[in-house]
Short mmCIF file of C-alpha atoms and ligand atoms in Angstrom, two decimals:
data_model
loop_
_atom_site.label_atom_id
_atom_site.label_comp_id
_atom_site.label_asym_id
_atom_site.label_seq_id
_atom_site.Cartn_x
_atom_site.Cartn_y
_atom_site.Cartn_z
CA UNK A 19 0.00 0.00 0.00
CA UNK A 20 1.29 3.44 -0.84
CA UNK A 21 1.27 6.18 1.82
CA UNK A 22 -1.66 8.62 1.67
CA UNK A 23 -0.86 12.22 0.71
CA UNK A 24 -2.82 14.44 3.10
CA UNK A 25 -3.24 18.22 3.46
CA UNK A 26 -1.88 20.12 6.47
CA UNK A 27 -4.66 20.25 9.09
CA UNK A 28 -4.71 20.00 12.89
CA UNK A 29 -5.99 16.40 12.53
CA UNK A 30 -3.27 15.33 10.09
CA UNK A 31 -0.55 16.93 12.26
CA UNK A 32 -1.94 14.98 15.24
CA UNK A 33 -2.02 11.76 13.17
CA UNK A 34 1.59 12.34 12.04
CA UNK A 35 2.71 12.87 15.66
CA UNK A 36 0.98 9.62 16.66
CA UNK A 37 2.67 7.63 13.86
CA UNK A 38 6.05 9.11 14.84
CA UNK A 39 5.57 8.24 18.52
CA UNK A 40 4.98 4.62 17.48
CA UNK A 41 8.28 4.60 15.62
CA UNK A 42 6.79 5.18 12.14
CA UNK A 43 8.00 7.33 9.24
CA UNK A 44 6.23 10.45 7.95
CA UNK A 45 7.27 12.69 5.06
CA UNK A 46 6.99 16.38 5.88
CA UNK A 47 7.34 19.62 3.93
CA UNK A 48 10.07 22.05 4.98
CA UNK A 49 11.02 25.32 3.28
CA UNK A 50 14.08 23.62 1.74
CA UNK A 51 13.02 20.14 0.53
CA UNK A 52 10.65 17.45 1.80
CA UNK A 53 12.09 15.51 4.75
CA UNK A 54 11.47 11.95 5.89
CA UNK A 55 10.84 12.35 9.61
CA UNK A 56 11.39 9.89 12.46
CA UNK A 57 11.66 10.16 16.24
CA UNK A 58 15.30 11.18 16.76
CA UNK A 59 15.33 9.55 20.20
CA UNK A 60 14.14 6.13 18.99
CA UNK A 61 16.99 4.06 17.54
CA UNK A 62 14.59 1.54 15.99
CA UNK A 63 12.73 4.31 14.17
CA UNK A 64 16.06 5.73 13.00
CA UNK A 65 17.17 2.30 11.77
CA UNK A 66 13.89 1.97 9.84
CA UNK A 67 14.54 5.40 8.33
CA UNK A 68 18.02 4.44 7.10
CA UNK A 69 16.55 1.26 5.66
CA UNK A 70 13.71 3.07 3.85
CA UNK A 71 16.16 5.51 2.26
CA UNK A 72 18.76 2.84 1.51
CA UNK A 73 21.25 5.22 3.16
CA UNK A 74 24.74 4.14 4.21
CA UNK A 75 24.70 3.89 8.00
CA UNK A 76 27.70 6.15 8.48
CA UNK A 77 25.90 9.18 7.15
CA UNK A 78 24.50 11.11 10.16
CA UNK A 79 21.13 12.90 10.22
CA UNK A 80 19.99 16.45 10.99
CA UNK A 81 17.86 16.83 14.15
CA UNK A 82 15.05 19.33 13.62
CA UNK A 83 13.83 21.45 16.55
CA UNK A 84 11.16 24.10 17.07
CA UNK A 85 12.40 26.14 20.05
CA UNK A 86 15.58 27.41 21.73
CA UNK A 87 14.82 25.20 24.71
CA UNK A 88 14.76 22.10 22.52
CA UNK A 89 17.92 23.16 20.67
CA UNK A 90 19.93 23.93 23.81
CA UNK A 91 19.05 20.64 25.44
CA UNK A 92 20.70 18.82 22.50
CA UNK A 93 23.85 20.79 21.74
CA UNK A 94 26.35 23.33 23.07
CA UNK A 95 26.21 26.75 21.46
CA UNK A 96 29.34 28.91 21.47
CA UNK A 97 28.59 32.66 21.40
CA UNK A 98 29.31 32.68 17.63
CA UNK A 99 27.05 29.67 17.01
CA UNK A 100 24.31 31.32 19.05
CA UNK A 101 24.65 34.56 17.06
CA UNK A 102 24.43 32.58 13.86
CA UNK A 103 21.34 30.72 14.99
CA UNK A 104 19.69 33.94 16.18
CA UNK A 105 20.34 35.56 12.82
CA UNK A 106 18.95 32.77 10.64
CA UNK A 107 16.65 30.48 12.66
CA UNK A 108 14.06 29.43 11.88
CA UNK A 109 15.36 28.98 8.35
CA UNK A 110 17.49 27.03 5.84
CA UNK A 111 20.62 26.78 8.02
CA UNK A 112 21.97 23.69 9.83
CA UNK A 113 24.64 24.07 12.54
CA UNK A 114 27.01 21.26 13.51
CA UNK A 115 27.68 21.62 17.25
CA UNK A 116 29.05 19.52 20.13
CA UNK A 117 26.28 17.14 21.26
CA UNK A 118 25.30 17.31 24.94
CA UNK A 119 25.21 14.27 27.18
CA UNK A 120 21.61 15.12 28.23
CA UNK A 121 20.52 15.28 24.60
CA UNK A 122 17.85 12.84 23.45
CA UNK A 123 19.00 12.32 19.86
CA UNK A 124 20.14 8.69 19.56
CA UNK A 125 23.74 7.71 18.83
CA UNK A 126 22.54 5.98 15.70
CA UNK A 127 21.07 9.23 14.33
CA UNK A 128 24.45 10.93 14.94
CA UNK A 129 26.23 7.91 13.43
CA UNK A 130 28.29 7.80 16.62
CA UNK A 131 29.81 11.29 16.15
CA UNK A 132 30.43 13.63 19.11
CA UNK A 133 28.72 16.40 17.17
CA UNK A 134 25.10 16.95 16.22
CA UNK A 135 23.64 18.70 13.18
CA UNK A 136 20.71 20.90 14.30
CA UNK A 137 18.16 22.90 12.33
CA UNK A 138 15.03 24.88 13.22
CA UNK A 139 12.90 24.83 10.07
CA UNK A 140 10.75 27.79 9.12
CA UNK A 141 7.94 25.89 7.38
CA UNK A 142 4.82 26.20 9.54
CA UNK A 143 3.78 22.56 9.15
CA UNK A 144 7.25 21.27 10.08
CA UNK A 145 7.44 23.55 13.12
CA UNK A 146 3.87 22.66 14.18
CA UNK A 147 4.60 18.93 13.95
CA UNK A 148 7.83 19.15 15.99
CA UNK A 149 5.98 21.28 18.53
CA UNK A 150 3.14 18.74 18.74
CA UNK A 151 5.63 15.86 18.98
CA UNK A 152 7.57 17.62 21.74
CA UNK A 153 11.08 16.44 20.87
CA UNK A 154 13.47 16.57 17.91
CA UNK A 155 12.74 14.82 14.63
CA UNK A 156 15.48 13.59 12.36
CA UNK A 157 14.63 14.29 8.74
CA UNK A 158 16.93 13.58 5.81
CA UNK A 159 15.63 14.55 2.40
CA UNK A 160 12.70 12.23 1.58
CA UNK A 161 14.27 10.46 -1.40
CA UNK A 162 16.02 7.13 -1.75
CA UNK A 163 19.73 7.55 -1.12
CA UNK A 164 21.43 8.94 -4.23
CA UNK A 165 18.22 10.15 -5.88
CA UNK A 166 17.28 13.78 -6.51
CA UNK A 167 15.76 15.56 -3.46
CA UNK A 168 11.96 15.98 -3.47
CA UNK A 169 10.38 19.44 -3.63
CA UNK A 170 6.76 18.24 -3.89
CA UNK A 171 4.67 15.62 -2.09
CA UNK A 172 4.26 13.67 -5.37
CA UNK A 173 8.05 13.30 -5.69
CA UNK A 174 8.10 11.66 -2.25
CA UNK A 175 5.30 9.29 -3.22
CA UNK A 176 7.17 8.17 -6.36
CA UNK A 177 10.37 7.43 -4.47
CA UNK A 178 9.26 6.21 -1.04
CA UNK A 179 5.46 5.85 -1.11
CA UNK A 180 5.58 2.07 -0.53
CA UNK A 181 7.97 2.34 2.42
CA UNK A 182 6.44 4.98 4.70
CA UNK A 183 3.15 5.64 6.51
CA UNK A 184 2.06 9.19 5.63
CA UNK A 185 2.98 12.15 3.41
CA UNK A 186 2.01 15.65 4.59
CA UNK A 187 1.44 17.84 1.54
CA UNK A 188 2.58 21.45 1.97
CA UNK A 189 2.76 22.22 -1.77
CA UNK A 190 6.05 23.05 -3.55
CA UNK A 191 9.03 24.00 -1.34
CA UNK A 192 9.91 27.73 -1.33
CA UNK A 193 13.69 27.33 -1.33
CA UNK A 194 13.92 24.02 -3.24
CA UNK A 195 17.50 23.35 -2.10
CA UNK A 196 18.75 21.68 1.10
CA UNK A 197 19.89 23.79 4.05
CA UNK A 198 23.37 25.29 4.21
CA UNK A 199 25.47 23.39 6.78
CA UNK A 200 27.99 25.25 8.94
CA UNK A 201 30.48 23.84 11.42
CA UNK A 202 32.92 25.76 13.62
CA UNK A 203 36.67 25.38 13.93
CA UNK A 204 39.02 27.54 16.03
CA UNK A 205 36.20 30.04 16.47
CA UNK A 206 35.63 30.37 12.72
CA UNK A 207 32.55 29.29 10.77
CA UNK A 208 33.29 26.53 8.22
CA UNK A 209 31.05 25.68 5.26
CA UNK A 210 30.27 21.93 5.27
CA UNK A 211 27.59 22.07 2.57
CA UNK A 212 26.51 25.03 0.44
CA UNK A 213 22.73 25.28 0.42
CA UNK A 214 19.61 27.41 0.54
CA UNK A 215 21.18 30.23 2.54
CA UNK A 216 23.92 31.97 0.53
CA UNK A 217 27.40 31.90 2.10
CA UNK A 218 27.81 35.64 1.39
CA UNK A 219 24.65 36.37 3.38
CA UNK A 220 26.08 34.53 6.39
CA UNK A 221 29.48 36.28 6.12
CA UNK A 222 27.85 39.70 5.81
CA UNK A 223 25.62 39.13 8.84
CA UNK A 224 28.40 37.73 11.06
CA UNK A 225 30.97 40.27 9.89
CA UNK A 226 33.52 37.50 9.21
CA UNK A 227 34.20 35.23 6.29
CA UNK A 228 32.96 31.65 6.20
CA UNK A 229 35.90 29.30 5.61
CA UNK A 230 35.77 26.58 2.97
CA UNK A 231 35.90 23.03 4.33
CA UNK A 232 39.40 21.63 3.91
CA UNK A 233 39.45 18.68 6.31
CA UNK A 234 39.89 20.79 9.50
CA UNK A 235 40.69 18.54 12.48
CA UNK A 236 37.66 17.59 14.52
CA UNK A 237 35.14 18.35 11.79
CA UNK A 238 33.54 15.70 9.66
CA UNK A 239 31.71 16.41 6.46
CA UNK A 240 30.52 12.87 5.88
CA UNK A 241 27.84 13.98 3.42
CA UNK A 242 30.40 15.00 0.84
CA UNK A 243 30.20 11.89 -1.31
CA UNK A 244 30.83 12.90 -4.90
CA UNK A 245 27.96 11.07 -6.54
CA UNK A 246 24.90 11.98 -4.56
CA UNK A 247 22.10 13.83 -6.33
CA UNK A 248 22.16 11.48 -9.27
CA UNK A 249 19.52 11.50 -11.96
CA UNK A 250 19.49 8.51 -14.34
CA UNK A 251 20.44 10.68 -17.33
CA UNK A 252 24.01 11.81 -17.98
CA UNK A 253 24.66 15.50 -17.38
CA UNK A 254 26.90 17.79 -19.41
CA UNK A 255 27.60 21.03 -17.51
CA UNK A 256 28.50 24.53 -18.74
CA UNK A 257 26.90 23.81 -22.11
CA UNK A 258 26.04 26.77 -24.33
CA UNK A 259 23.57 24.78 -26.45
CA UNK A 260 22.18 21.23 -26.53
CA UNK A 261 23.57 18.62 -28.93
CA UNK A 262 21.30 16.22 -30.82
CA UNK A 263 19.33 14.03 -28.41
CA UNK A 264 20.09 16.12 -25.34
CA UNK A 265 17.51 17.79 -23.11
CA UNK A 266 18.51 21.35 -22.25
CA UNK A 267 18.33 23.05 -18.87
CA UNK A 268 18.89 26.74 -19.53
CA UNK A 269 19.57 29.67 -17.24
CA UNK A 270 18.02 32.74 -18.86
CA UNK A 271 16.06 32.74 -22.14
CA UNK A 272 15.12 29.36 -23.63
CA UNK A 273 13.39 27.85 -26.61
CA UNK A 274 10.25 25.66 -26.51
CA UNK A 275 11.05 22.06 -25.55
CA UNK A 276 13.89 23.14 -23.25
CA UNK A 277 13.44 24.21 -19.63
CA UNK A 278 14.90 27.29 -17.94
CA UNK A 279 15.85 27.46 -14.27
CA UNK A 280 15.04 31.17 -14.42
CA UNK A 281 14.25 33.13 -17.58
CA UNK A 282 15.28 36.37 -15.84
CA UNK A 283 18.54 34.91 -14.49
CA UNK A 284 17.39 34.96 -10.84
CA UNK A 285 19.42 32.47 -8.75
CA UNK A 286 16.78 32.21 -6.01
CA UNK A 287 14.18 31.16 -8.58
CA UNK A 288 16.73 28.80 -10.17
CA UNK A 289 17.40 27.07 -6.82
CA UNK A 290 13.68 26.55 -6.26
CA UNK A 291 13.31 24.97 -9.73
CA UNK A 292 16.50 22.89 -9.91
CA UNK A 293 15.44 19.49 -8.56
CA UNK A 294 11.99 19.55 -10.14
CA UNK A 295 13.37 20.40 -13.59
CA UNK A 296 16.13 17.78 -13.32
CA UNK A 297 13.46 15.21 -12.49
CA UNK A 298 11.32 16.27 -15.39
CA UNK A 299 14.17 16.16 -17.98
CA UNK A 300 15.38 12.87 -16.50
CA UNK A 301 12.08 11.20 -17.45
CA UNK A 302 12.37 12.40 -21.08
CA UNK A 303 16.08 12.26 -22.00
CA UNK A 304 19.12 10.00 -21.68
CA UNK A 305 21.38 13.04 -21.68
CA UNK A 306 20.89 16.53 -20.25
CA UNK A 307 22.98 19.61 -21.05
CA UNK A 308 23.00 22.45 -18.51
CA UNK A 309 23.86 26.13 -19.05
CA UNK A 310 26.67 27.70 -17.02
CA UNK A 311 25.35 29.04 -13.69
CA UNK A 312 27.08 31.97 -11.95
CA UNK A 313 28.85 30.89 -8.73
CA UNK A 314 27.60 33.74 -6.52
CA UNK A 315 24.75 33.65 -3.97
CA UNK A 316 22.68 30.47 -4.29
CA UNK A 317 24.65 29.68 -7.45
CA UNK A 318 27.30 28.08 -5.19
CA UNK A 319 24.81 25.46 -3.96
CA UNK A 320 23.26 24.99 -7.42
CA UNK A 321 26.70 24.29 -8.95
CA UNK A 322 27.56 21.94 -6.06
CA UNK A 323 24.40 19.87 -6.71
CA UNK A 324 24.95 19.88 -10.47
CA UNK A 325 28.54 18.67 -10.12
CA UNK A 326 27.41 15.82 -7.88
CA UNK A 327 24.58 14.96 -10.28
CA UNK A 328 27.06 14.88 -13.18
CA UNK A 329 29.65 12.75 -11.41
CA UNK A 330 29.99 9.10 -12.40
CA UNK A 331 32.34 6.61 -10.78
CA UNK A 332 35.14 5.68 -13.17
CA UNK A 333 34.41 2.35 -14.85
O1 TXA B 29 17.35 21.12 4.15
C1 TXA B 29 17.75 20.12 4.73
O2 TXA B 29 18.78 20.13 5.44
C2 TXA B 29 16.93 18.83 4.58
C3 TXA B 29 15.55 19.09 5.20
C4 TXA B 29 14.64 17.89 5.14
O3 TXA B 29 15.70 19.57 6.51
N1 TXA B 29 17.60 17.71 5.17
C5 TXA B 29 18.72 17.18 4.63
O4 TXA B 29 19.20 16.10 5.33
O5 TXA B 29 19.26 17.61 3.64
P1 TXA B 29 20.22 15.05 4.71
O6 TXA B 29 20.23 13.92 5.70
O7 TXA B 29 19.84 14.71 3.31
O8 TXA B 29 21.59 15.77 4.76
C6 TXA B 29 22.22 15.93 6.01
C7 TXA B 29 23.68 16.22 5.84
C8 TXA B 29 24.45 15.00 5.39
O9 TXA B 29 25.32 15.37 4.34
C9 TXA B 29 25.22 14.60 6.64
O10 TXA B 29 26.41 13.96 6.34
C10 TXA B 29 25.45 15.94 7.30
O11 TXA B 29 24.22 16.60 7.10
N2 TXA B 29 25.64 15.82 8.75
C11 TXA B 29 24.77 15.38 9.67
N3 TXA B 29 25.32 15.34 10.89
C12 TXA B 29 26.58 15.80 10.76
C13 TXA B 29 27.67 16.02 11.67
N4 TXA B 29 27.58 15.73 12.96
N5 TXA B 29 28.82 16.50 11.15
C14 TXA B 29 28.93 16.80 9.83
N6 TXA B 29 27.94 16.62 8.92
C15 TXA B 29 26.79 16.12 9.38
MG1 MG B 30 19.76 14.22 0.90
#
C-alpha cells in the first residue's frame, strides 16, 4: 500500500505525531526540501529510516527542533554559534555543534559522532509537527539515497510511497534546495555544505568570512560523497547549447522544448526549480545539457548539486 498524501490540518498533524511516537516514518514539507521524519530519540525508528532511504549507515542525520529550549538541550552553542542561529533560525541553516550528554538524539542518528547537526525549520507545518511531537525529529531529504531531493509531495510518493506511513502535503518548497550546513573550527565558521542560505549572506551578517571546508581537524563532512544527487540521465555542464538528443536546462532565455531554471537569471528562482526540472528532464532524455550558472549567492549550492549529479564513478 502506498502512503496517503494528506493536506496540512490539525488532525493530520496529530495523526503524524501519533505515527512518529509509534516509531513510524512520515514525510513532511520544509522550506528547503521534503524531509522523511522519524523520532530522533528512537533508535529503531532511525534504523527503519536508514533502511527506507537505503542510506549508508555512516551518514549522520539532521535533528530538527522548534524552540531554543529544545535546541539547547541537544547541543552546546558557542557565542558565535548562538549569534548565527539567532540571525537565521528558523530557516534554511543547519549548525554542527558539540552534542550534549543530556541530549535525546540517539547515537545511531548521529552515526556515533560527538557532534550533532541541528536545524530549526521555518515551514509552519514542520514547526507545528515538531511542537506537537515535543522532541526533535530527524529528517533527511525524503528520497532514496542517491536520488534527486523531493520538492513536492508527489516526488516523495514516487520514491518512497511504498515504504512509509504518511505524506504531509505542503505544496512546492519555497527554497527548493537543502539547508546550508555550517560547522565551527578555532572560532571560525566553516562551510560543510553550500545550500539554501547563501554563504555571502552569512558572512555579511556575522561580519567574518565563512571558511571553505578543507578537512579541519575535529570536523567531519561525511555527506560530501561525490555522486549523490544522481539522476538517471548523464549530465553535461556549462553547455552553451544542446547537442542532438540532449535535453537542455537553460539559465536565462530558452526555446520551446527546453526548460529554464530562471528566464530572468534569478538564482533564487533557479534554486527553487532545480530538482523539479532535473526530475522532469530525467524522465524524457538519456542526456541533459546544462547552461553555465554563476557561482555567486545560491549559485554556489546549485553548482555543487549539479557537479554531484554529473559525477559518475570511473568504470
Ligand atoms: O534542508 C535540509 O537540510 C533537509 C531538510 C529535510 O531539513 N535535510 C537534509 O538532510 O538535507 P540530509 O540527511 O539529506 O543531509 C544531512 C547532511 C548529510 O550530508 C550529513 O552527512 C550531514 O548533514 N551531517 C549530519 N550530521 C553531521 C555532523 N555531525 N557533522 C557533519 N555533517 C553532518
Ligand atoms: Mg539528501
